[in-house]
Each structure stands twice: as structure tokens, then as C-alpha cells.
Coordinates of C-alpha atoms and ligand atoms in Angstrom, one line a residue:
M799 CA -37.5 -35.6 3.9
E800 CA -36.6 -37.8 1.3
K801 CA -34.1 -40.9 2.0
K802 CA -30.7 -40.5 0.5
W803 CA -28.0 -43.0 0.5
W804 CA -25.2 -41.2 2.8
H805 CA -27.8 -41.0 5.3
S806 CA -27.0 -44.7 6.6
S807 CA -23.1 -44.0 5.7
V808 CA -20.5 -43.9 7.8
V809 CA -17.1 -42.2 6.7
Y810 CA -13.4 -42.4 7.9
Q811 CA -11.2 -39.3 7.2
V812 CA -7.5 -40.3 6.5
Y813 CA -4.8 -37.7 6.9
P814 CA -2.8 -39.1 3.8
R815 CA 0.8 -37.5 5.1
S816 CA 0.1 -39.5 8.1
F817 CA -1.8 -42.5 7.2
Y818 CA 0.5 -45.1 5.6
D819 CA 4.3 -44.4 4.0
S820 CA 4.1 -47.0 1.2
N821 CA 7.8 -46.2 0.0
N822 CA 9.7 -45.4 3.3
D823 CA 10.3 -41.6 3.1
G824 CA 8.7 -40.5 6.0
V825 CA 5.9 -39.3 4.2
G826 CA 2.4 -41.0 4.1
D827 CA 1.0 -41.4 0.3
L828 CA -2.1 -42.9 -2.1
K829 CA -0.1 -46.3 -3.0
G830 CA 0.0 -46.7 1.1
I831 CA -4.2 -45.9 1.5
I832 CA -4.4 -48.6 -1.2
E833 CA -2.7 -51.3 1.0
K834 CA -4.5 -50.6 3.7
L835 CA -8.4 -50.8 2.2
P836 CA -8.5 -53.9 3.3
Y837 CA -8.4 -52.5 6.8
L838 CA -11.2 -49.8 6.6
Q839 CA -13.3 -52.7 4.2
N840 CA -12.5 -54.8 7.6
L841 CA -13.9 -51.8 9.7
G842 CA -17.1 -51.4 7.7
V843 CA -16.7 -47.8 6.4
D844 CA -18.4 -46.9 3.4
I845 CA -16.6 -43.3 2.1
L846 CA -13.2 -42.2 2.6
W847 CA -12.7 -38.3 3.0
L848 CA -9.2 -37.6 2.1
S849 CA -7.3 -34.4 3.5
P850 CA -6.0 -32.8 0.1
V851 CA -3.3 -34.4 -1.6
Y852 CA -3.2 -32.1 -4.7
S853 CA 0.2 -30.4 -5.7
S854 CA 0.9 -27.6 -2.7
P855 CA 4.2 -26.1 -1.3
M856 CA 2.4 -27.8 2.1
D857 CA 2.4 -24.9 4.3
D858 CA -0.7 -26.1 5.8
N859 CA -0.3 -29.6 4.6
G860 CA -2.0 -29.5 1.2
Y861 CA -5.0 -26.8 2.3
D862 CA -2.7 -24.5 0.1
I863 CA -3.5 -25.8 -3.5
S864 CA -1.2 -24.8 -6.4
D865 CA -2.6 -27.1 -9.0
Y866 CA -6.1 -28.4 -8.6
Y867 CA -5.3 -30.8 -11.6
S868 CA -2.0 -32.7 -10.0
I869 CA -1.2 -34.9 -7.1
A870 CA 1.8 -33.4 -5.0
P871 CA 4.6 -36.0 -5.3
E872 CA 4.9 -36.9 -2.2
F873 CA 1.6 -38.6 -2.4
G874 CA 1.7 -40.6 -5.5
T875 CA 0.2 -39.3 -9.2
L876 CA -3.0 -38.9 -10.8
G877 CA -2.6 -42.3 -12.1
D878 CA -2.4 -43.6 -8.1
M879 CA -5.7 -41.6 -7.7
D880 CA -7.3 -43.2 -9.9
E881 CA -6.3 -46.4 -8.9
L882 CA -7.2 -45.4 -5.4
I883 CA -10.9 -44.6 -6.7
G884 CA -10.9 -48.1 -8.8
E885 CA -9.9 -50.5 -5.9
A886 CA -11.8 -48.5 -3.4
G887 CA -14.8 -49.2 -5.4
R888 CA -14.5 -52.6 -6.2
V889 CA -14.4 -52.7 -1.8
G890 CA -17.6 -50.8 -1.5
I891 CA -15.9 -47.8 -0.5
K892 CA -16.4 -44.0 -1.9
I893 CA -14.0 -41.5 -2.1
M894 CA -14.7 -38.1 -1.2
M895 CA -12.3 -35.2 -1.8
D896 CA -11.3 -32.2 -0.2
V897 CA -12.3 -29.4 -2.0
V898 CA -10.6 -25.9 -0.7
V899 CA -12.1 -23.3 -2.7
N900 CA -11.9 -20.8 -0.3
H901 CA -8.2 -19.7 -0.8
T902 CA -5.6 -21.4 -3.2
S903 CA -1.4 -21.4 -2.5
D904 CA 0.5 -18.2 -3.3
E905 CA 2.2 -20.2 -5.8
H906 CA -0.7 -21.3 -7.8
P907 CA -0.4 -19.8 -11.7
W908 CA -3.5 -17.7 -11.1
F909 CA -2.3 -15.4 -7.8
I910 CA 1.4 -15.8 -9.6
E911 CA -0.5 -13.8 -12.3
S912 CA -2.8 -11.5 -10.2
S913 CA 0.2 -10.3 -8.2
K914 CA 1.8 -9.4 -11.3
D915 CA 0.5 -5.6 -12.0
R916 CA -2.8 -4.2 -11.2
E917 CA -4.1 -4.4 -14.5
N918 CA -3.7 -8.0 -14.9
P919 CA -6.4 -10.1 -16.1
K920 CA -6.5 -12.4 -12.9
R921 CA -5.9 -9.4 -10.4
D922 CA -10.0 -9.8 -9.5
W923 CA -9.8 -13.3 -9.0
Y924 CA -7.9 -12.7 -5.5
I925 CA -9.1 -9.9 -3.0
W926 CA -6.9 -6.7 -3.3
K927 CA -6.8 -3.4 -1.4
N928 CA -5.5 -0.3 -1.2
P929 CA -3.9 0.4 2.8
G930 CA -6.2 1.9 4.9
A931 CA -6.5 5.6 5.9
D932 CA -3.3 5.6 8.3
G933 CA -1.1 3.6 5.3
G934 CA -1.5 0.4 7.4
V935 CA -3.9 -2.0 6.9
P936 CA -7.4 -1.9 5.2
N937 CA -9.4 -3.3 8.2
N938 CA -8.7 -5.1 11.9
W939 CA -9.3 -8.6 10.6
I940 CA -7.4 -11.1 12.6
S941 CA -6.3 -14.4 10.7
F942 CA -7.3 -17.8 11.8
F943 CA -3.5 -18.4 12.2
S944 CA -2.8 -15.5 14.3
G945 CA -1.9 -11.7 13.2
T946 CA -3.5 -9.5 10.2
T947 CA -5.2 -11.1 7.7
W948 CA -3.6 -8.4 5.1
E949 CA -0.3 -9.1 3.5
F950 CA 1.4 -6.3 1.8
D951 CA 2.5 -6.4 -2.1
E952 CA 5.5 -4.1 -2.4
R953 CA 5.2 -4.3 -6.0
T954 CA 2.0 -2.9 -6.7
E955 CA 1.6 -1.0 -3.3
Q956 CA -2.0 -3.0 -2.6
Y957 CA -2.7 -5.4 0.3
Y958 CA -4.2 -9.1 -0.1
L959 CA -6.2 -11.3 1.9
H960 CA -5.6 -14.2 3.6
L961 CA -8.0 -15.5 6.4
F962 CA -5.1 -18.4 7.1
S963 CA -1.6 -18.4 6.3
K964 CA -0.2 -15.7 4.3
K965 CA 0.9 -18.6 2.0
Q966 CA -3.2 -18.7 1.6
P967 CA -4.7 -15.6 -0.3
D968 CA -8.2 -15.3 -0.1
L969 CA -10.2 -16.3 -3.6
N970 CA -12.8 -13.4 -4.8
W971 CA -15.9 -15.2 -5.6
E972 CA -17.8 -12.0 -6.3
N973 CA -15.5 -12.9 -9.9
S974 CA -17.8 -15.2 -12.2
A975 CA -15.0 -16.3 -14.5
L976 CA -13.1 -17.8 -11.2
R977 CA -16.5 -19.1 -10.0
E978 CA -16.8 -20.8 -13.2
E979 CA -13.0 -22.1 -13.3
I980 CA -13.9 -23.8 -9.7
Y981 CA -17.0 -25.3 -11.0
K982 CA -15.2 -27.1 -14.0
M983 CA -12.5 -28.3 -12.0
I984 CA -14.6 -29.7 -9.3
N985 CA -16.9 -31.4 -12.2
W986 CA -13.5 -32.7 -13.3
W987 CA -12.7 -34.9 -10.4
L988 CA -16.5 -35.9 -10.4
D989 CA -16.2 -37.5 -13.5
K990 CA -13.1 -39.3 -12.5
G991 CA -15.5 -41.5 -9.8
V992 CA -14.8 -39.2 -7.0
M993 CA -18.4 -39.4 -4.9
G994 CA -18.2 -37.2 -2.4
L995 CA -17.0 -33.7 -1.3
R996 CA -15.5 -32.1 1.7
L997 CA -15.8 -28.5 1.6
D998 CA -13.4 -26.2 3.2
V999 CA -14.3 -23.5 5.3
I1000 CA -17.0 -23.6 2.5
N1001 CA -19.4 -20.4 4.8
G1002 CA -16.5 -18.2 4.1
L1003 CA -16.7 -17.4 0.6
S1004 CA -18.8 -14.3 0.8
K1005 CA -17.2 -11.3 1.9
P1006 CA -18.8 -8.3 3.4
H1007 CA -19.0 -5.5 0.3
D1008 CA -17.5 -2.9 2.4
Y1009 CA -14.7 -4.7 4.4
R1010 CA -15.4 -3.0 7.7
N1011 CA -13.6 -3.4 10.7
G1012 CA -15.0 -6.5 12.9
D1013 CA -15.5 -6.5 16.6
P1014 CA -12.2 -6.1 18.5
D1015 CA -13.8 -7.7 21.6
L1016 CA -14.5 -11.1 19.7
P1017 CA -11.4 -13.9 19.4
L1018 CA -11.5 -13.5 15.7
P1019 CA -12.8 -10.0 15.0
G1020 CA -14.1 -9.8 10.7
A1021 CA -15.2 -13.7 11.1
E1022 CA -18.8 -12.3 12.2
L1023 CA -18.8 -10.6 8.7
Y1024 CA -17.3 -12.9 6.4
M1025 CA -18.5 -16.3 7.6
N1026 CA -21.7 -16.9 6.1
G1027 CA -21.7 -13.4 4.2
P1028 CA -24.2 -11.7 1.9
R1029 CA -23.8 -14.0 -1.1
I1030 CA -23.4 -17.1 0.3
H1031 CA -26.4 -19.1 -0.5
S1032 CA -26.1 -18.0 -3.9
Y1033 CA -22.7 -18.8 -4.6
L1034 CA -23.9 -22.6 -3.0
K1035 CA -27.4 -22.7 -4.7
E1036 CA -24.9 -22.2 -8.3
M1037 CA -22.7 -24.9 -7.0
N1038 CA -25.4 -26.9 -6.8
E1039 CA -26.8 -26.5 -10.2
K1040 CA -23.8 -26.4 -11.9
V1041 CA -21.8 -29.1 -10.0
F1042 CA -23.5 -31.2 -7.2
S1043 CA -27.2 -31.7 -9.3
L1044 CA -25.3 -32.9 -12.3
H1045 CA -23.6 -36.4 -10.4
D1046 CA -24.4 -39.0 -7.7
V1047 CA -22.0 -36.9 -5.0
V1048 CA -22.4 -36.0 -1.4
T1049 CA -21.5 -32.9 0.0
V1050 CA -20.8 -31.7 3.7
G1051 CA -19.6 -28.0 4.0
E1052 CA -17.3 -27.4 6.9
T1053 CA -19.1 -24.7 8.4
N1054 CA -17.7 -23.0 11.6
F1055 CA -19.8 -20.3 13.4
V1056 CA -23.1 -21.8 12.2
A1057 CA -26.1 -22.0 14.4
P1058 CA -29.2 -25.0 13.7
S1059 CA -31.2 -22.4 12.1
L1060 CA -28.8 -21.3 9.5
A1061 CA -27.6 -25.3 9.1
I1062 CA -31.0 -25.9 8.2
K1063 CA -30.6 -23.7 5.2
Y1064 CA -27.0 -25.2 3.8
T1065 CA -29.0 -28.5 4.4
S1066 CA -32.4 -28.3 3.9
Q1067 CA -33.6 -30.8 0.7
D1068 CA -35.7 -28.2 -0.9
R1069 CA -33.0 -25.5 -0.9
N1070 CA -30.3 -27.2 -3.0
E1071 CA -27.5 -26.0 -1.2
L1072 CA -25.5 -28.7 1.0
D1073 CA -26.1 -32.4 2.0
M1074 CA -24.9 -31.8 5.6
V1075 CA -22.5 -29.7 7.4
F1076 CA -19.9 -29.7 10.0
Q1077 CA -20.8 -27.9 12.8
F1078 CA -18.3 -26.5 15.6
E1079 CA -20.5 -26.2 18.4
H1080 CA -20.0 -29.1 20.5
M1081 CA -15.7 -28.4 20.2
S1082 CA -16.2 -24.9 22.0
V1083 CA -17.1 -26.4 25.3
D1084 CA -13.6 -26.5 26.7
A1085 CA -12.7 -23.8 25.1
G1086 CA -12.2 -20.7 27.6
P1087 CA -13.1 -17.0 27.3
E1088 CA -9.6 -16.2 25.1
G1089 CA -11.2 -18.9 23.0
K1090 CA -9.3 -22.3 21.8
W1091 CA -5.8 -21.7 23.2
D1092 CA -7.2 -21.0 26.5
P1093 CA -8.9 -24.6 27.1
V1094 CA -10.6 -25.2 30.5
P1095 CA -12.6 -28.2 31.7
L1096 CA -15.2 -29.6 29.8
D1097 CA -18.8 -27.9 30.7
F1098 CA -20.7 -31.3 30.4
I1099 CA -24.4 -30.2 31.0
R1100 CA -24.0 -27.6 28.1
L1101 CA -22.3 -30.6 26.0
K1102 CA -25.4 -32.5 26.6
N1103 CA -27.2 -29.5 25.6
I1104 CA -25.5 -28.6 22.7
L1105 CA -25.3 -32.0 21.2
S1106 CA -29.5 -32.3 22.0
K1107 CA -30.2 -29.0 20.6
W1108 CA -28.9 -30.1 17.4
Q1109 CA -30.5 -33.4 17.5
N1110 CA -33.7 -31.9 18.2
K1111 CA -33.6 -28.8 15.9
L1112 CA -32.5 -30.3 12.5
Y1113 CA -34.9 -33.1 12.5
G1114 CA -36.6 -33.9 9.3
K1115 CA -35.3 -30.4 8.4
G1116 CA -31.2 -30.5 8.2
W1117 CA -29.1 -32.9 8.1
N1118 CA -25.6 -33.0 10.0
S1119 CA -22.2 -35.0 10.7
L1120 CA -21.5 -36.3 14.1
Y1121 CA -17.8 -36.1 15.1
W1122 CA -15.0 -36.4 18.3
N1123 CA -11.8 -35.8 16.4
N1124 CA -10.3 -34.9 12.7
H1125 CA -7.2 -33.5 11.8
D1126 CA -7.6 -30.2 13.2
Q1127 CA -8.9 -31.2 16.9
P1128 CA -6.6 -32.6 19.8
R1129 CA -7.8 -36.3 20.1
A1130 CA -11.2 -36.4 22.1
I1131 CA -10.1 -39.4 24.3
S1132 CA -7.5 -37.1 26.2
R1133 CA -10.2 -34.4 25.9
F1134 CA -13.4 -36.1 27.2
G1135 CA -12.0 -38.8 28.6
N1136 CA -9.4 -40.5 30.2
D1137 CA -6.5 -41.4 27.9
K1138 CA -4.4 -43.7 30.8
K1139 CA -6.4 -45.1 33.5
Y1140 CA -10.0 -45.8 31.2
R1141 CA -8.4 -45.3 27.3
V1142 CA -10.2 -48.2 26.4
E1143 CA -13.7 -47.6 28.0
S1144 CA -13.8 -43.8 27.4
A1145 CA -12.7 -44.7 23.9
K1146 CA -15.8 -47.1 23.2
M1147 CA -17.9 -45.0 25.3
L1148 CA -17.4 -41.5 23.8
A1149 CA -18.3 -43.7 20.4
T1150 CA -21.4 -44.8 21.7
V1151 CA -22.5 -41.3 22.1
I1152 CA -22.6 -40.0 19.0
H1153 CA -22.8 -42.9 17.0
L1154 CA -26.4 -43.5 18.1
M1155 CA -27.6 -39.8 17.4
Q1156 CA -29.4 -39.0 13.8
G1157 CA -26.7 -37.5 11.6
T1158 CA -24.2 -39.6 9.4
P1159 CA -21.1 -40.4 12.0
F1160 CA -17.7 -39.5 10.7
I1161 CA -14.5 -41.9 12.1
Y1162 CA -10.7 -40.0 12.2
Q1163 CA -7.8 -42.6 11.6
G1164 CA -6.6 -43.8 14.7
E1165 CA -10.1 -42.9 16.6
E1166 CA -10.7 -46.7 16.0
I1167 CA -7.5 -47.8 17.7
G1168 CA -8.0 -45.1 20.4
M1169 CA -5.1 -43.0 19.8
T1170 CA -4.4 -40.0 22.1
N1171 CA -2.6 -37.0 22.2
C1172 CA 1.0 -36.9 21.8
S1173 CA 3.2 -35.4 24.4
F1174 CA 5.5 -33.4 22.3
D1175 CA 8.4 -32.3 24.2
S1176 CA 9.9 -29.1 22.8
P1177 CA 8.3 -26.6 20.3
E1178 CA 10.7 -27.7 17.7
E1179 CA 8.7 -30.9 17.3
Y1180 CA 5.6 -29.4 16.5
R1181 CA 4.7 -29.2 12.4
D1182 CA 1.4 -27.1 12.3
I1183 CA 1.7 -23.8 11.4
E1184 CA -1.6 -22.8 13.5
T1185 CA 0.2 -23.8 16.3
V1186 CA 3.7 -22.5 15.2
N1187 CA 2.4 -18.8 14.6
Y1188 CA 0.8 -18.9 17.6
Y1189 CA 3.6 -20.2 19.6
K1190 CA 5.5 -17.7 18.5
K1191 CA 2.9 -14.7 19.3
A1192 CA 1.7 -16.1 22.6
V1193 CA 6.2 -16.1 23.3
Q1194 CA 7.2 -13.1 21.7
E1195 CA 3.9 -10.6 21.7
K1196 CA 1.8 -11.8 24.5
G1197 CA 5.2 -12.5 27.2
F1198 CA 3.7 -15.5 28.5
S1199 CA 6.3 -18.0 29.5
E1200 CA 7.4 -21.3 27.2
K1201 CA 6.4 -23.1 29.7
T1202 CA 3.0 -22.0 30.0
V1203 CA 2.7 -22.2 25.9
L1204 CA 3.6 -25.3 25.7
E1205 CA 1.2 -26.7 28.1
K1206 CA -1.6 -25.0 26.1
I1207 CA -0.6 -25.9 22.5
G1208 CA 0.0 -29.5 24.4
K1209 CA -3.5 -29.8 25.2
V1210 CA -4.7 -27.8 21.6
S1211 CA -2.6 -28.1 18.8
R1212 CA -3.8 -29.7 15.9
D1213 CA -0.6 -31.8 15.4
N1214 CA -2.3 -34.0 18.2
A1215 CA -4.3 -35.5 16.0
R1216 CA -1.7 -35.5 13.4
T1217 CA 1.1 -37.8 14.4
P1218 CA 1.6 -41.3 12.4
M1219 CA -0.9 -44.2 12.2
Q1220 CA 0.1 -46.9 14.8
W1221 CA 0.3 -50.1 12.8
D1222 CA 2.4 -52.0 14.9
S1223 CA 4.9 -52.2 17.6
S1224 CA 8.0 -52.0 14.9
T1225 CA 9.7 -48.9 14.5
N1226 CA 7.9 -45.9 13.8
G1227 CA 4.5 -48.0 14.7
G1228 CA 4.8 -49.5 11.1
F1229 CA 4.0 -46.3 9.8
S1230 CA 7.4 -45.9 7.9
S1231 CA 10.9 -47.4 8.3
G1232 CA 12.3 -43.8 6.9
I1233 CA 12.2 -40.4 9.5
P1234 CA 8.5 -39.8 9.9
W1235 CA 7.8 -35.9 9.3
I1236 CA 6.7 -35.7 12.4
K1237 CA 6.8 -37.4 16.1
I1238 CA 5.1 -40.7 16.5
N1239 CA 3.5 -41.0 19.4
P1240 CA 5.4 -43.4 21.8
S1241 CA 2.4 -45.2 22.6
Y1242 CA 2.7 -47.1 19.4
E1243 CA 3.9 -50.2 21.3
S1244 CA 1.1 -50.7 23.2
V1245 CA -1.6 -49.2 21.0
N1246 CA -1.9 -50.3 17.7
V1247 CA -3.9 -51.9 14.5
E1248 CA -2.2 -55.3 15.2
K1249 CA -2.9 -55.4 18.9
A1250 CA -6.3 -54.3 18.2
I1251 CA -7.2 -56.9 15.7
E1252 CA -6.1 -59.3 17.7
D1253 CA -8.1 -58.4 20.8
K1254 CA -11.5 -59.3 20.4
D1255 CA -12.8 -56.8 23.2
S1256 CA -10.8 -54.0 21.3
I1257 CA -12.0 -50.8 20.4
F1258 CA -11.5 -51.5 16.7
Y1259 CA -14.0 -54.3 17.0
Y1260 CA -16.3 -52.1 19.2
Y1261 CA -16.6 -49.5 16.0
R1262 CA -17.1 -52.2 14.0
K1263 CA -20.6 -53.8 16.1
L1264 CA -21.6 -49.3 15.9
I1265 CA -21.4 -49.3 12.3
K1266 CA -23.6 -53.0 12.4
L1267 CA -25.7 -51.8 14.3
R1268 CA -26.2 -48.6 12.3
K1269 CA -26.4 -50.7 9.0
S1270 CA -28.6 -53.9 10.8
N1271 CA -32.4 -54.7 9.3
K1272 CA -33.3 -54.7 12.9
Y1273 CA -32.6 -51.2 14.2
G1274 CA -30.8 -49.1 11.1
D1275 CA -33.9 -47.5 10.8
L1276 CA -34.7 -46.4 14.4
I1277 CA -30.7 -45.3 14.6
V1278 CA -30.9 -43.3 11.2
Y1279 CA -34.2 -42.0 11.0
G1280 CA -35.7 -42.2 14.7
K1281 CA -36.7 -39.3 16.8
Y1282 CA -34.1 -38.3 20.2
K1283 CA -34.9 -37.3 23.6
L1284 CA -32.3 -36.3 26.0
L1285 CA -32.9 -37.4 29.6
M1286 CA -31.7 -36.8 32.8
E1287 CA -30.6 -33.3 31.6
N1288 CA -29.0 -32.0 34.6
H1289 CA -27.0 -35.1 35.7
R1290 CA -23.7 -34.2 36.0
S1291 CA -22.2 -37.4 34.9
L1292 CA -24.5 -39.2 32.9
F1293 CA -25.6 -38.7 29.3
V1294 CA -28.7 -40.5 29.0
Y1295 CA -31.1 -40.6 25.7
T1296 CA -33.7 -42.6 23.7
R1297 CA -34.2 -43.1 19.9
W1298 CA -37.8 -44.6 19.0
D1299 CA -40.2 -44.4 16.1
E1300 CA -43.7 -46.2 16.1
G1301 CA -42.7 -49.9 17.2
Q1302 CA -39.1 -49.6 18.7
K1303 CA -37.2 -47.5 21.6
L1304 CA -33.3 -47.9 22.4
L1305 CA -32.1 -46.6 25.0
V1306 CA -28.5 -45.6 25.2
I1307 CA -26.8 -44.6 29.1
C1308 CA -23.3 -43.3 29.1
N1309 CA -21.0 -42.4 31.8
F1310 CA -18.5 -39.6 31.5
G1311 CA -17.0 -39.4 34.8
E1312 CA -15.0 -41.9 36.7
Q1313 CA -17.4 -42.7 39.6
R1314 CA -20.3 -45.3 40.0
E1315 CA -23.2 -43.7 39.0
E1316 CA -27.1 -44.7 39.4
F1317 CA -29.7 -45.0 36.8
F1318 CA -33.4 -45.5 37.9
P1319 CA -35.6 -46.8 35.4
E1320 CA -38.7 -44.5 34.9
G1321 CA -41.9 -42.8 33.5
E1322 CA -41.4 -43.7 29.8
I1323 CA -38.4 -46.3 30.9
E1324 CA -39.6 -49.7 31.4
M1325 CA -36.8 -52.3 32.0
T1326 CA -39.0 -55.9 31.6
H1327 CA -38.1 -57.6 28.4
T1328 CA -34.8 -55.3 28.0
N1329 CA -32.2 -56.6 25.7
V1330 CA -28.3 -55.6 26.0
L1331 CA -27.6 -54.5 22.2
L1332 CA -23.8 -53.1 23.6
S1333 CA -22.0 -52.2 26.5
N1334 CA -18.4 -51.6 26.7
Y1335 CA -18.3 -53.8 30.2
S1336 CA -19.3 -57.4 30.4
R1337 CA -23.3 -57.2 31.6
G1338 CA -25.1 -59.7 32.7
E1339 CA -28.7 -59.4 33.2
I1340 CA -30.0 -56.0 33.5
A1341 CA -32.0 -55.2 37.0
A1342 CA -35.5 -53.8 36.3
D1343 CA -35.6 -51.5 39.1
K1344 CA -32.0 -49.9 38.8
I1345 CA -28.7 -50.1 36.5
V1346 CA -25.2 -49.3 37.8
L1347 CA -22.9 -47.5 35.7
R1348 CA -19.5 -48.2 36.0
P1349 CA -16.5 -45.4 35.1
Y1350 CA -17.0 -44.4 31.3
E1351 CA -19.5 -47.4 31.1
S1352 CA -22.1 -47.2 28.1
L1353 CA -24.8 -49.1 27.6
V1354 CA -27.1 -49.4 24.5
L1355 CA -30.4 -51.0 25.6
E1356 CA -33.6 -52.3 23.6
C1357 CA -36.3 -51.7 25.8
L1358 CA -40.5 -51.5 25.3
H1359 CA -42.3 -48.9 23.6
H1360 CA -45.8 -48.2 24.2
Ligands
LIG2728 O1 -8.0 -25.5 13.0 C1 -9.3 -24.8 13.6 C2 -9.1 -24.6 14.7 O2 -8.0 -25.2 15.2 C3 -10.2 -24.2 12.7 O3 -10.3 -22.8 12.8 C4 -9.9 -24.3 11.5 O4 -8.8 -23.5 11.0 C5 -11.5 -24.0 10.5 O5 -12.1 -24.7 10.8 C6 -10.7 -24.0 9.0 O6 -9.8 -25.4 8.9 C7 -9.9 -25.9 7.5 O7 -9.6 -24.9 6.7 C8 -7.7 -24.3 7.2 C9 -6.7 -25.8 7.6 O8 -6.1 -25.1 8.1 C10 -7.8 -26.7 8.3 O9 -7.2 -27.9 8.2 C11 -9.1 -26.9 7.6 O10 -9.9 -28.3 8.0 C12 -7.5 -23.6 5.9 O11 -7.5 -24.3 4.6
LIG2729 CA1 6.1 -41.7 1.3

């Protein structure tokens, strides 16, 4: 495998709406991000991924684009974007744009044209179908955002496909003119100096030719047909040839419904498709039989097996991203740690687990200060279309009580990740002096950037140490390219693994529980001359025969390697 600059990079994701509001209209903006660049530089990240900032009616907070060539006025102007690219570059940070090309907004001029009449030249740019034999929807596919994926258009008497909201019609990638238009657009952004692309639902572009029914027993009937569909690899190869290969750019595909064998196809260096993927398997360890809205306690052994399987299978063959958080997931500390008594310990422990694995780590805004889920009090406080649609469906169609549904969405809603970034303990956490577009987490008075910077033991500085370790001369290569091995596979709360190469070995021990746990060095692990590289508690010397791990303790050691 050829070494690449982004193998040793760390990415920071900004959700622009919620990051920093420079003009106090309640919505975060590009100027706000520019103001906070020194903060990101201080953290030590290399790439800044911006969730979409293009013109959009904001049905799905910008994942519904109405013009790929302009910036939504609430976020700023193209001039601000150029300034951000330039200013970030000056402090060594590359910009990664979010590319949403599975669908557009229904307010995009292409869709407006396409829906005019069946003969319109843009008709074929979207996916239009006649009603099914019974006069209803063309098939049984279910949208990611609840209900059917089909919306009837009275004027032309056909249905259009929308895997997400009905304001997000799917583009027809079978049409080569559409594909060329998309390539032109991405090249335009890359020519501006953008150096990374995050490709939204990229493995959903190729729909099955017959649009047959999906399996009604699956949580999302149809997804098994259109995710990783028949022409997906040929589209990606074409995009690579006509776009990616012409620039120095790193690409990460958002690929739900992908196993390691497929991730290798998407990312292997000799296939010329993508550079890395976001896989979702470890995000499913707390989903019940009904899927994400049916949360169950974490299956810890499964989590270890999933993460280890990805480490082992992709080794030397593909490249993975490493993440616990993004704008679609509830906060990891609330989910896998303890967001009260052990908030700081569990935040550091979770970071340790993934930052020392192989892959490119992604940090989601607020993760580095230990932001937690927000306690929303009523359905009106939610903003996310996925949550709002689910709430209605669950109460109206499924007949769940409001209390039950509020409890479920309180745990899993995407809005948990979307509350404003907590900068200090002033009004609205210093995010804005206007009225924020979404509730601020009341924890801001104690959990905020200002406090984190003041406290030498904060989560922030722990992240900085993890990043420094990855970039150090002494351990960098080992962390980025070393082999991985899971130890104590069946232990009910310790996650123990090694990273090693010819000359060195790191031992990572993380306690996912609230009890003290004992670790006995044996076999290949020898505890003489150990060197503690990192710990989230104060630690004296390491005894040679036994290590006791405190609640949520994480420990990184260099040990002898024979
Ligand atoms: O959010 C999810 C789980 O809660 C996913 O199923 C998500 O909808 C899916 O991974 C696609 O996500 C991406 O595209 C969506 C957008 O709403 C998400 O924010 C984005 O990350 C549609 O563009
Ligand atoms: Ca603003």
C-alpha cells in the first residue's frame, strides 16, 4: 500500500449552523468559522469538513441543495468561502466540502424543469415512474425519513423517487448529461482550493433497473437493492477519472450498508474509486430489532468484534475512517460512556479507543470538550426532519404514547449532536447573542471551550495529546501503519489491543465499565521497561504483574516487543 498524506491526518467536522454565529442572527456562519480557526489550529487538526453550506431551503439543514454554485445567505457568501479556504490554508488546515449528489432540493432549477412536463429535457435527470398496477405507489420502498419513497406529482401524473424527504428528489445517475454536470460542479470547487470531499450517501447512487419491491421484513425495504446498486462501481470509477484523479484531494464516502469486503472494493488503491469510507456497523451495537429508534443497551463484546474485524480485514487492502460522532448520531459519551459522574473519564477513554486504531480519525464539533446529549423537554424543541417525521408516525400511526416516543427520540435524535457549540459560560454558551435556531444544551455553564482551555487536564488537551502522538516521529508510523491485535476478546468491560511493527509495540487498555477491572500481563505482553504514553487518570509506575483499571480508565503503554 502506498503511503498517502491523509493517512496521518485528523479531520474535524463542523456543522456550520451550530458552530459560531458571527452576526447574531441565531445561525452559525462562515465568518464564525473563520474566527474560530485559531481554536482548531490549537487542537491540531489537519482537515476541516464542513457540512453543506450551499444555497438550500434547509428542509434537511442544507442536505437539500438548490444551487451547488452559491452559498446559503444565512451562512455567508462565496467571498466568505474563498476567505475561509485561504485563511484555513494559512494555518495548515485543508477544507473538505460535503458533496450531496444523490439528490437535490425540489427547489433546484433542474427539478423545477424536470417536473414541468414529461417531455422536458430535464425529465430524465430525476426518477419518475408511473403508478403501480393498483394505481398507488410504484413499489414498497420506505424512506430514511419515514413513509414511502414516492411522491405523486398531480401535474404530470407520475411519482418521483425520494430516499430522504419529499423535498429531496433523487437524481437519475443513469443519465450521462447529469453525471457530466455533477463532475463539472465538483471540479469547480476543487479548482477553488478545496482539498477534501465527503460524499453523502454515495453508495446509493445506482438504483436497480427494475425498481422491484424490497424485502418488507427489513427496517428499510428497498435499501438492500439501491445501496451498492448495479452500476455503483462504474460511476465511482468515472468520477475518479474525471474529477478526483485530476486534483490532490482526499475523498471519503458515506457508505451505510457496507461490509469490509465491499469497503475494500470502494477504497483499494488499485481500483481508483474512493480513498476511504464511513462504515456504520459499530453504530448499530445499540439498535434494537426495530432499528435505530428502538435503542437497547450496548452489546460491548459485539462492539469489540466489529471494530476489530474492520481493523483486521482492511489491513493493507483498504482504508477506514474512525469515528464515534457526527451530525447524524447522538453524542457518544451519552451513548457508550457515562455523561454524568464519569463524563470526562469516559470521553477520554472513548477517544483513546479509536484514535489509536488504524484509519483516519474524525472529531465532531464539541466532542473534544465532551458535549453530551441535550435534554429536550417537548416535541416542539426538535428541529430535525427525521426526528419530527418519526415522532408523528410513531404517535399517530403506531399508537405509541407521547411519553414513550419522547424517551426514544431523547436518546437517538440527531438533534442531540446539533445543539450549538459551547464556547463559554455567557448567554447561549457564547454561540450567539441572538435566539439560537435550536435549543442550547443547558450544560454550557460547566461544559465549554473556555473552561476546557483553562484546565490542563481537560478533554481538549487529551485530544491534543492523541493527535500529537499520531504525528510524533517516535510513534506516528506505528499508529498509522502498525498491525492490530485484539486481546481478551471476551472480557465484559475491558477493550484491550496492541499495535505493533518490527521494532515497537503499543498496548491500549480501556475500561468501558464502572467497576475496577484487573489486567494480568501474560504471553506476548511483558511489563518490564514499560513506558506510559497516555492515561486519563494519574498513574504512577506500572507493576509488572497486575494493572488495576479504574472506572472508564484508559491507558496507553509502550511495552517490550520481541
Ligand atoms: O441519519 C441517519 C441515521 O440517523 C442515516 O440513516 C442517514 O440518514 C444516512 O446515513 C444518510 O445521511 C446523509 O444524508 C442525509 C442527511 O440527512 C444526513 O445528514 C447525511 O449525513 C440526506 O442527505
Ligand atoms: Ca449568523
